[in-house]
Amino acid sequence: MTLLIILACVFGVVALMVVLGERFGKPMSNEQQAKFSKLSWVLVFMILVGAIIKEML
């Protein structure tokens, strides 16, 4: 029963984020999208390297 309550809370919070993001969010320009795209590749690479190092130790 507790798991269902936690799942319902998580679902509610995600739904709230989507509604608020659609209502108050503004579209990004192409330059911002390109910048975030480049940054996300770097961050994913860093997380992968960190996970590999953590598993090796």
Short mmCIF file of C-alpha atoms in Angstrom, two decimals:
data_model
loop_
_atom_site.label_atom_id
_atom_site.label_comp_id
_atom_site.label_asym_id
_atom_site.label_seq_id
_atom_site.Cartn_x
_atom_site.Cartn_y
_atom_site.Cartn_z
CA MET A 1 0.00 0.00 0.00
CA THR A 2 2.83 2.37 0.82
CA LEU A 3 4.36 1.76 -2.59
CA LEU A 4 1.12 2.79 -4.29
CA ILE A 5 1.01 6.01 -2.27
CA ILE A 6 4.60 6.85 -3.21
CA LEU A 7 3.89 6.06 -6.85
CA ALA A 8 0.79 8.27 -6.82
CA CYS A 9 2.81 11.13 -5.29
CA VAL A 10 5.54 10.81 -7.90
CA PHE A 11 2.95 10.70 -10.70
CA GLY A 12 1.23 13.79 -9.27
CA VAL A 13 4.47 15.76 -9.04
CA VAL A 14 5.46 14.85 -12.61
CA ALA A 15 2.01 15.85 -13.86
CA LEU A 16 2.32 19.17 -12.01
CA MET A 17 5.75 19.79 -13.57
CA VAL A 18 4.37 19.14 -17.05
CA VAL A 19 1.39 21.45 -16.55
CA LEU A 20 3.48 24.27 -15.09
CA GLY A 21 6.17 23.81 -17.75
CA GLU A 22 3.63 24.10 -20.54
CA ARG A 23 1.96 27.11 -18.99
CA PHE A 24 4.95 29.18 -17.88
CA GLY A 25 7.79 27.80 -20.00
CA LYS A 26 9.08 29.76 -22.95
CA PRO A 27 10.50 28.19 -26.12
CA MET A 28 14.27 28.09 -26.46
CA SER A 29 16.08 29.65 -29.37
CA ASN A 30 18.13 27.51 -31.74
CA GLU A 31 21.35 28.86 -30.23
CA GLN A 32 20.28 27.83 -26.70
CA GLN A 33 19.28 24.37 -27.92
CA ALA A 34 22.65 23.90 -29.60
CA LYS A 35 24.49 25.02 -26.46
CA PHE A 36 22.53 22.66 -24.21
CA SER A 37 23.00 19.82 -26.70
CA LYS A 38 26.78 20.20 -26.61
CA LEU A 39 26.77 20.51 -22.82
CA SER A 40 24.62 17.41 -22.36
CA TRP A 41 27.06 15.24 -24.35
CA VAL A 42 29.93 16.40 -22.13
CA LEU A 43 27.94 15.73 -18.95
CA VAL A 44 26.87 12.25 -20.08
CA PHE A 45 30.48 11.41 -20.95
CA MET A 46 31.66 12.62 -17.53
CA ILE A 47 29.00 10.53 -15.76
CA LEU A 48 30.00 7.43 -17.75
CA VAL A 49 33.69 7.91 -16.97
CA GLY A 50 32.85 8.46 -13.29
CA ALA A 51 30.77 5.27 -13.18
CA ILE A 52 33.56 3.26 -14.83
CA ILE A 53 36.12 4.61 -12.36
CA LYS A 54 33.79 3.88 -9.44
CA GLU A 55 33.32 0.28 -10.58
CA MET A 56 37.08 -0.20 -11.00
CA LEU A 57 37.76 0.84 -7.40
#
